[in-house]
Each structure stands twice: as structure tokens, then as C-alpha cells.
Amino acid sequence: MTSNTKQAGRGVRNSKALETGAKIGLIAYGIVHLLIAWIAIQVALGGGGEASQGGAMKTLSDDPVGVVILWITAVGFVALIFWKLSDAIWGFQDEDGTKKIVKKVEAAALAVLYGFLAVLAFKSASGSGGGGGNSEEGFTAQVMSAPAGRWLVGLIGLAIMAAGAYQIYRGVTRRFEHDLKPQATSGSSGTALVRLGQVGYTAKGIALGIVGLLFIIAAIDYDADKAGGLDDALKTLRDQPFGPVLLILVALGLAAFGAYCFGWARYVKRR
């Protein structure tokens, strides 16, 4: 990569336009989590709905104002893709060795996640679908049909559980503060933002852990129907002893993460 290319890339990375787009994307990310939390609470109380990213966007697509929000959300997620890709390519210059590589890989993984959400948002906004349905079961069935597919499904489950554990770790140790400008954590409002982040990341980690567990159970039982995404995970939690109460607590945690995203958008730090 030539020095001119690096310079141009860093110029784009530090542009006001990309920062504004990233802020819009983070606000959109917050809205999606608030909708998931609202649907999860309804599920806990015996209602219907799909408590997932696709389900949240489907809820927005049912309303004309929601469709406008979805288009803005989709553009925001595209900006987040470029933001995280720029981090993966040009970011973390103050780090070195393994730590730098890990952070670049994490940024690339987030770019993939935002890409998935951008596709969901565009599909929902254009009316071509976006709900989750049985996509996880179909994916698991395809993987299981491959050589050593059962082991692959189990490894996917372990990877998802590891991602969940990392989210909990970020929440407990407050590592997410590295994503915020220093002034974000000062004063009473800063304390509130940090608490929202701690609760939110922990709740996300718990939800991901249940998703990973469903994949592992599917691998052990050799039954793709037992795999599932976020919606299945939350409904599995609901069906346990004291499940509705636990589900409401997780839903409140996801709502806390949604609220945290609004503060994150205000104090986002490019690294």
C-alpha cells in the first residue's frame, strides 16, 4: 500500500462526513435494540412478535414514518461499515503487536455485522422482507449436511458463546469506554452512560450465550430445528422457570444498550 493511498484513506477516515454517518448509524443501532427490547417484553408477557434485528426492522416497516427511519438507518449502517473498515485498515496506529491485530480483526468483524444489518434495513425499507424466520435452522441444516458438519455447528456455537462472553467481559471491565471520548465518562451524566454500557453489554452477552448454546444443543442432538437466533434464544429463556421475569430483565438490559448507543453516538471516538 503506497503512502499516497494511506494518506487518502486516513483522510476519508477522519472526514466529518464519515463521523456524521457513523453517529447516525449508532443512533440507528440504538433504535434497533430498543425495539428488540420492547418486543422481548411483549413476548415475556405472552404476546407475539420476533425479538430480533429482523423483527425490529419489520416492526418499523409496518409504518410509513418507520420506513423513512429504516432508509436513514440503512445509510447509517453503511457509514458504520466504512468506519469499521477504515479502523481495520488504518486504525490503531498507537498499538503494536498482537493487540493491534486483535483490534483490527474485531473492527473487521463489526464491519461484517453492520453489513448484515444494512442489508436487513434496505430489505425492510424496500418491502422485500427482513424478518428472521427459520434462517438459522436452514443454515444449520446446510452446515450439518457437509462433511463433519455436526462438529462445525458445534464450533459455531462455541464461537457465538465466546462472543457473548467477550461482550460480558467488555461490560464488566468497562472496556467499551475506549470507544468514547474522555469527556463522555466525566460527571453524573458520564457515570450514567457508563452504567448503561455495563448493563447493556452484559445483557447482549447473555443473549448471545443462549444463541450459542442452542447451536451446541443442535449439534449434540443432530437436530437443526433446535438451533436458532436471538428470537429463539429469548423465547427459550422465557420458557424456563422464572423465565418471563428473566426475559424482562434481559430486555431491560438490551434497552440499556440501546440508550447507551445514543450516548456513544454523541461521544464516539475514532481510533
mmCIF file of C-alpha atoms in Angstrom:
data_model
loop_
_atom_site.group_PDB
_atom_site.id
_atom_site.type_symbol
_atom_site.label_atom_id
_atom_site.label_comp_id
_atom_site.label_asym_id
_atom_site.label_seq_id
_atom_site.Cartn_x
_atom_site.Cartn_y
_atom_site.Cartn_z
ATOM 1 C CA MET A 1 0.000 0.000 0.000
ATOM 2 C CA THR A 2 1.589 3.315 -1.116
ATOM 3 C CA SER A 3 1.962 6.311 1.176
ATOM 4 C CA ASN A 4 -0.467 8.298 -1.027
ATOM 5 C CA THR A 5 -3.088 5.561 -0.642
ATOM 6 C CA LYS A 6 -2.577 5.505 3.116
ATOM 7 C CA GLN A 7 -2.870 9.266 3.287
ATOM 8 C CA ALA A 8 -6.052 9.276 1.229
ATOM 9 C CA GLY A 9 -7.529 6.506 3.347
ATOM 10 C CA ARG A 10 -6.778 8.312 6.570
ATOM 11 C CA GLY A 11 -8.273 11.459 5.112
ATOM 12 C CA VAL A 12 -11.543 9.635 4.456
ATOM 13 C CA ARG A 13 -11.370 8.009 7.896
ATOM 14 C CA ASN A 14 -11.021 11.384 9.619
ATOM 15 C CA SER A 15 -13.612 13.153 7.490
ATOM 16 C CA LYS A 16 -16.561 14.927 9.057
ATOM 17 C CA ALA A 17 -18.923 13.156 6.650
ATOM 18 C CA LEU A 18 -17.857 9.705 7.887
ATOM 19 C CA GLU A 19 -18.128 10.802 11.509
ATOM 20 C CA THR A 20 -21.649 12.139 10.924
ATOM 21 C CA GLY A 21 -22.639 8.937 9.151
ATOM 22 C CA ALA A 22 -21.236 6.848 11.999
ATOM 23 C CA LYS A 23 -23.237 8.883 14.510
ATOM 24 C CA ILE A 24 -26.425 8.258 12.506
ATOM 25 C CA GLY A 25 -25.571 4.567 12.347
ATOM 26 C CA LEU A 26 -25.029 4.311 16.105
ATOM 27 C CA ILE A 27 -28.338 6.060 16.759
ATOM 28 C CA ALA A 28 -29.963 3.564 14.376
ATOM 29 C CA TYR A 29 -28.250 0.712 16.237
ATOM 30 C CA GLY A 30 -29.740 2.074 19.451
ATOM 31 C CA ILE A 31 -33.229 2.264 17.962
ATOM 32 C CA VAL A 32 -32.997 -1.347 16.788
ATOM 33 C CA HIS A 33 -32.041 -2.515 20.292
ATOM 34 C CA LEU A 34 -34.839 -0.520 21.886
ATOM 35 C CA LEU A 35 -37.327 -2.169 19.507
ATOM 36 C CA ILE A 36 -35.906 -5.629 20.244
ATOM 37 C CA ALA A 37 -36.262 -4.888 23.964
ATOM 38 C CA TRP A 38 -39.873 -3.767 23.506
ATOM 39 C CA ILE A 39 -40.763 -6.900 21.506
ATOM 40 C CA ALA A 40 -38.957 -9.096 24.082
ATOM 41 C CA ILE A 41 -41.038 -7.589 26.893
ATOM 42 C CA GLN A 42 -44.210 -8.312 24.909
ATOM 43 C CA VAL A 43 -43.005 -11.905 24.394
ATOM 44 C CA ALA A 44 -42.334 -12.216 28.134
ATOM 45 C CA LEU A 45 -45.888 -11.081 28.834
ATOM 46 C CA GLY A 46 -47.340 -13.654 26.424
ATOM 47 C CA GLY A 47 -47.508 -11.591 23.261
ATOM 48 C CA GLY A 48 -46.142 -12.338 19.807
ATOM 49 C CA GLY A 49 -43.503 -10.752 17.638
ATOM 50 C CA GLU A 50 -39.970 -11.633 16.626
ATOM 51 C CA ALA A 51 -37.415 -10.303 19.125
ATOM 52 C CA SER A 52 -34.511 -9.955 16.720
ATOM 53 C CA GLN A 53 -32.892 -7.376 14.451
ATOM 54 C CA GLY A 54 -35.073 -8.526 11.573
ATOM 55 C CA GLY A 55 -38.167 -8.445 13.745
ATOM 56 C CA ALA A 56 -37.380 -4.936 14.957
ATOM 57 C CA MET A 57 -36.967 -3.696 11.394
ATOM 58 C CA LYS A 58 -40.165 -5.458 10.322
ATOM 59 C CA THR A 59 -41.961 -3.504 13.059
ATOM 60 C CA LEU A 60 -40.623 -0.245 11.596
ATOM 61 C CA SER A 61 -41.573 -1.249 8.048
ATOM 62 C CA ASP A 62 -45.229 -1.532 9.038
ATOM 63 C CA ASP A 63 -45.454 2.249 9.483
ATOM 64 C CA PRO A 64 -44.809 4.972 6.829
ATOM 65 C CA VAL A 65 -42.693 7.012 9.251
ATOM 66 C CA GLY A 66 -40.889 3.803 10.190
ATOM 67 C CA VAL A 67 -39.971 3.218 6.542
ATOM 68 C CA VAL A 68 -38.300 6.643 6.404
ATOM 69 C CA ILE A 69 -36.426 5.782 9.593
ATOM 70 C CA LEU A 70 -35.370 2.491 8.005
ATOM 71 C CA TRP A 71 -33.863 4.241 4.963
ATOM 72 C CA ILE A 72 -31.918 6.572 7.253
ATOM 73 C CA THR A 73 -30.931 3.559 9.361
ATOM 74 C CA ALA A 74 -29.661 1.700 6.299
ATOM 75 C CA VAL A 75 -27.489 4.659 5.241
ATOM 76 C CA GLY A 76 -26.194 4.945 8.805
ATOM 77 C CA PHE A 77 -25.210 1.273 8.862
ATOM 78 C CA VAL A 78 -23.369 1.701 5.554
ATOM 79 C CA ALA A 79 -21.405 4.553 7.152
ATOM 80 C CA LEU A 80 -20.614 2.259 10.089
ATOM 81 C CA ILE A 81 -19.269 -0.339 7.639
ATOM 82 C CA PHE A 82 -16.827 2.198 6.167
ATOM 83 C CA TRP A 83 -15.938 3.452 9.647
ATOM 84 C CA LYS A 84 -15.016 -0.006 10.913
ATOM 85 C CA LEU A 85 -13.269 -0.977 7.672
ATOM 86 C CA SER A 86 -11.156 2.169 7.970
ATOM 87 C CA ASP A 87 -10.316 1.132 11.531
ATOM 88 C CA ALA A 88 -9.362 -2.343 10.319
ATOM 89 C CA ILE A 89 -7.066 -0.935 7.615
ATOM 90 C CA TRP A 90 -5.661 2.318 9.009
ATOM 91 C CA GLY A 91 -6.683 2.408 12.670
ATOM 92 C CA PHE A 92 -4.960 1.642 15.974
ATOM 93 C CA GLN A 93 -1.652 3.185 14.980
ATOM 94 C CA ASP A 94 -0.756 3.688 18.652
ATOM 95 C CA GLU A 95 -0.973 -0.060 19.283
ATOM 96 C CA ASP A 96 1.545 -2.706 18.301
ATOM 97 C CA GLY A 97 1.952 -6.462 18.068
ATOM 98 C CA THR A 98 -0.847 -8.862 18.905
ATOM 99 C CA LYS A 99 -3.040 -6.182 20.494
ATOM 100 C CA LYS A 100 -3.113 -4.222 17.231
ATOM 101 C CA ILE A 101 -4.003 -7.323 15.211
ATOM 102 C CA VAL A 102 -6.808 -8.305 17.621
ATOM 103 C CA LYS A 103 -8.348 -4.828 17.438
ATOM 104 C CA LYS A 104 -8.157 -4.783 13.649
ATOM 105 C CA VAL A 105 -9.843 -8.196 13.458
ATOM 106 C CA GLU A 106 -12.544 -7.005 15.863
ATOM 107 C CA ALA A 107 -13.137 -3.921 13.688
ATOM 108 C CA ALA A 108 -13.426 -6.117 10.589
ATOM 109 C CA ALA A 109 -15.921 -8.386 12.360
ATOM 110 C CA LEU A 110 -18.028 -5.374 13.326
ATOM 111 C CA ALA A 111 -17.955 -4.213 9.697
ATOM 112 C CA VAL A 112 -19.469 -7.586 8.735
ATOM 113 C CA LEU A 113 -22.144 -7.235 11.447
ATOM 114 C CA TYR A 114 -23.072 -3.729 10.285
ATOM 115 C CA GLY A 115 -23.157 -5.022 6.722
ATOM 116 C CA PHE A 116 -25.685 -7.665 7.742
ATOM 117 C CA LEU A 117 -27.792 -5.014 9.490
ATOM 118 C CA ALA A 118 -27.542 -2.685 6.479
ATOM 119 C CA VAL A 119 -28.900 -5.436 4.201
ATOM 120 C CA LEU A 120 -31.749 -6.096 6.647
ATOM 121 C CA ALA A 121 -32.574 -2.393 6.794
ATOM 122 C CA PHE A 122 -32.541 -1.969 2.987
ATOM 123 C CA LYS A 123 -34.720 -5.064 2.515
ATOM 124 C CA SER A 124 -37.194 -3.953 5.179
ATOM 125 C CA ALA A 125 -37.344 -0.392 3.837
ATOM 126 C CA SER A 126 -37.936 -1.582 0.281
ATOM 127 C CA GLY A 127 -40.613 -4.053 1.386
ATOM 128 C CA SER A 128 -38.707 -7.153 0.313
ATOM 129 C CA GLY A 129 -38.622 -8.747 3.749
ATOM 130 C CA GLY A 130 -36.090 -8.862 6.529
ATOM 131 C CA GLY A 131 -37.618 -10.952 9.248
ATOM 132 C CA GLY A 132 -35.513 -13.803 10.542
ATOM 133 C CA GLY A 133 -37.964 -16.660 10.039
ATOM 134 C CA ASN A 134 -36.245 -20.042 10.120
ATOM 135 C CA SER A 135 -32.996 -18.836 8.542
ATOM 136 C CA GLU A 136 -30.866 -20.091 11.430
ATOM 137 C CA GLU A 137 -32.403 -23.565 11.226
ATOM 138 C CA GLY A 138 -31.919 -23.617 7.450
ATOM 139 C CA PHE A 139 -28.308 -22.514 7.791
ATOM 140 C CA THR A 140 -27.659 -25.154 10.471
ATOM 141 C CA ALA A 141 -29.216 -27.869 8.318
ATOM 142 C CA GLN A 142 -26.951 -26.919 5.401
ATOM 143 C CA VAL A 143 -23.847 -26.966 7.596
ATOM 144 C CA MET A 144 -24.835 -30.318 9.124
ATOM 145 C CA SER A 145 -25.145 -31.857 5.676
ATOM 146 C CA ALA A 146 -21.486 -31.051 4.965
ATOM 147 C CA PRO A 147 -18.625 -33.393 5.932
ATOM 148 C CA ALA A 148 -18.025 -33.056 9.691
ATOM 149 C CA GLY A 149 -21.000 -30.686 9.671
ATOM 150 C CA ARG A 150 -22.102 -31.662 13.161
ATOM 151 C CA TRP A 151 -18.709 -30.596 14.528
ATOM 152 C CA LEU A 152 -18.838 -27.365 12.544
ATOM 153 C CA VAL A 153 -22.225 -26.471 14.052
ATOM 154 C CA GLY A 154 -20.804 -27.159 17.499
ATOM 155 C CA LEU A 155 -17.788 -24.944 16.774
ATOM 156 C CA ILE A 156 -20.085 -22.168 15.554
ATOM 157 C CA GLY A 157 -21.981 -22.469 18.822
ATOM 158 C CA LEU A 158 -18.769 -22.236 20.826
ATOM 159 C CA ALA A 159 -17.683 -19.196 18.791
ATOM 160 C CA ILE A 160 -21.013 -17.451 19.436
ATOM 161 C CA MET A 161 -20.751 -18.252 23.152
ATOM 162 C CA ALA A 162 -17.202 -16.878 23.157
ATOM 163 C CA ALA A 163 -18.505 -13.680 21.516
ATOM 164 C CA GLY A 164 -21.149 -13.473 24.224
ATOM 165 C CA ALA A 165 -18.553 -13.958 26.955
ATOM 166 C CA TYR A 166 -16.477 -11.181 25.385
ATOM 167 C CA GLN A 167 -19.478 -8.822 25.472
ATOM 168 C CA ILE A 168 -19.953 -9.596 29.165
ATOM 169 C CA TYR A 169 -16.234 -9.038 29.720
ATOM 170 C CA ARG A 170 -16.461 -5.658 27.995
ATOM 171 C CA GLY A 171 -19.384 -4.731 30.199
ATOM 172 C CA VAL A 172 -17.868 -5.861 33.496
ATOM 173 C CA THR A 173 -14.416 -4.372 32.854
ATOM 174 C CA ARG A 174 -15.798 -1.230 31.147
ATOM 175 C CA ARG A 175 -13.533 -1.752 28.131
ATOM 176 C CA PHE A 176 -16.180 -0.098 25.973
ATOM 177 C CA GLU A 177 -15.001 3.217 27.433
ATOM 178 C CA HIS A 178 -12.138 3.076 24.906
ATOM 179 C CA ASP A 179 -14.765 3.775 22.223
ATOM 180 C CA LEU A 180 -15.760 7.057 23.883
ATOM 181 C CA LYS A 181 -14.163 10.473 24.061
ATOM 182 C CA PRO A 182 -12.729 11.209 27.539
ATOM 183 C CA GLN A 183 -15.407 13.787 28.402
ATOM 184 C CA ALA A 184 -18.091 11.103 27.959
ATOM 185 C CA THR A 185 -17.260 9.463 31.292
ATOM 186 C CA SER A 186 -16.956 12.617 33.410
ATOM 187 C CA GLY A 187 -19.644 13.973 35.721
ATOM 188 C CA SER A 188 -23.005 12.461 36.654
ATOM 189 C CA SER A 189 -24.120 12.085 33.022
ATOM 190 C CA GLY A 190 -20.882 10.240 32.273
ATOM 191 C CA THR A 191 -21.481 7.884 35.176
ATOM 192 C CA ALA A 192 -24.987 7.160 33.881
ATOM 193 C CA LEU A 193 -23.625 6.432 30.385
ATOM 194 C CA VAL A 194 -21.043 4.015 31.784
ATOM 195 C CA ARG A 195 -23.715 2.192 33.796
ATOM 196 C CA LEU A 196 -25.897 1.883 30.699
ATOM 197 C CA GLY A 197 -22.942 0.420 28.841
ATOM 198 C CA GLN A 198 -22.167 -2.067 31.599
ATOM 199 C CA VAL A 199 -25.751 -3.307 31.807
ATOM 200 C CA GLY A 200 -26.221 -3.260 28.039
ATOM 201 C CA TYR A 201 -23.087 -5.174 27.077
ATOM 202 C CA THR A 202 -23.764 -7.754 29.788
ATOM 203 C CA ALA A 203 -27.336 -8.309 28.553
ATOM 204 C CA LYS A 204 -26.116 -8.659 24.954
ATOM 205 C CA GLY A 205 -23.556 -11.196 26.128
ATOM 206 C CA ILE A 206 -26.182 -13.270 27.926
ATOM 207 C CA ALA A 207 -28.433 -13.289 24.844
ATOM 208 C CA LEU A 208 -25.544 -14.323 22.586
ATOM 209 C CA GLY A 209 -24.553 -17.032 25.043
ATOM 210 C CA ILE A 210 -28.021 -18.570 24.798
ATOM 211 C CA VAL A 211 -27.865 -18.423 20.973
ATOM 212 C CA GLY A 212 -24.530 -20.265 21.073
ATOM 213 C CA LEU A 213 -25.949 -22.847 23.478
ATOM 214 C CA LEU A 214 -28.830 -23.544 21.068
ATOM 215 C CA PHE A 215 -26.328 -24.271 18.283
ATOM 216 C CA ILE A 216 -24.386 -26.635 20.567
ATOM 217 C CA ILE A 217 -27.583 -28.465 21.570
ATOM 218 C CA ALA A 218 -28.479 -28.792 17.878
ATOM 219 C CA ALA A 219 -25.046 -30.308 17.201
ATOM 220 C CA ILE A 220 -25.285 -32.755 20.114
ATOM 221 C CA ASP A 221 -28.811 -33.885 19.189
ATOM 222 C CA TYR A 222 -28.070 -33.716 15.452
ATOM 223 C CA ASP A 223 -31.257 -31.661 15.054
ATOM 224 C CA ALA A 224 -31.072 -28.421 13.056
ATOM 225 C CA ASP A 225 -34.510 -27.382 14.348
ATOM 226 C CA LYS A 226 -33.010 -26.810 17.794
ATOM 227 C CA ALA A 227 -30.653 -24.117 16.510
ATOM 228 C CA GLY A 228 -31.888 -20.557 16.484
ATOM 229 C CA GLY A 229 -31.137 -16.874 16.547
ATOM 230 C CA LEU A 230 -31.820 -14.119 19.026
ATOM 231 C CA ASP A 231 -35.602 -14.547 18.910
ATOM 232 C CA ASP A 232 -35.341 -18.282 19.667
ATOM 233 C CA ALA A 233 -32.845 -17.596 22.440
ATOM 234 C CA LEU A 234 -35.098 -15.094 24.180
ATOM 235 C CA LYS A 235 -38.137 -17.360 23.845
ATOM 236 C CA THR A 236 -36.094 -20.270 25.225
ATOM 237 C CA LEU A 237 -35.250 -18.090 28.200
ATOM 238 C CA ARG A 238 -38.944 -17.230 28.633
ATOM 239 C CA ASP A 239 -39.867 -20.925 28.831
ATOM 240 C CA GLN A 240 -37.536 -21.605 31.793
ATOM 241 C CA PRO A 241 -38.566 -21.426 35.475
ATOM 242 C CA PHE A 242 -38.993 -17.725 36.284
ATOM 243 C CA GLY A 243 -38.349 -17.224 32.565
ATOM 244 C CA PRO A 244 -40.675 -14.262 31.965
ATOM 245 C CA VAL A 245 -39.017 -12.324 34.790
ATOM 246 C CA LEU A 246 -35.541 -13.199 33.480
ATOM 247 C CA LEU A 247 -36.573 -12.258 29.944
ATOM 248 C CA ILE A 248 -37.853 -8.873 31.107
ATOM 249 C CA LEU A 249 -34.525 -8.267 32.879
ATOM 250 C CA VAL A 250 -32.592 -9.145 29.710
ATOM 251 C CA ALA A 251 -34.958 -6.947 27.681
ATOM 252 C CA LEU A 252 -34.280 -4.031 30.033
ATOM 253 C CA GLY A 253 -30.574 -4.704 29.572
ATOM 254 C CA LEU A 254 -30.959 -4.574 25.785
ATOM 255 C CA ALA A 255 -32.898 -1.321 26.197
ATOM 256 C CA ALA A 256 -29.994 -0.015 28.303
ATOM 257 C CA PHE A 257 -27.637 -0.846 25.432
ATOM 258 C CA GLY A 258 -29.937 0.990 23.026
ATOM 259 C CA ALA A 259 -29.827 4.057 25.255
ATOM 260 C CA TYR A 260 -26.044 3.689 25.553
ATOM 261 C CA CYS A 261 -25.772 3.800 21.764
ATOM 262 C CA PHE A 262 -27.264 7.317 21.790
ATOM 263 C CA GLY A 263 -24.546 8.483 24.183
ATOM 264 C CA TRP A 264 -21.956 6.566 22.161
ATOM 265 C CA ALA A 265 -23.067 8.426 19.045
ATOM 266 C CA ARG A 266 -22.553 11.750 20.811
ATOM 267 C CA TYR A 267 -19.090 10.899 22.143
ATOM 268 C CA VAL A 268 -17.855 8.429 19.512
ATOM 269 C CA LYS A 269 -14.075 8.298 19.261
ATOM 270 C CA ARG A 270 -12.295 7.343 16.056
ATOM 271 C CA ARG A 271 -9.276 5.177 16.790
#
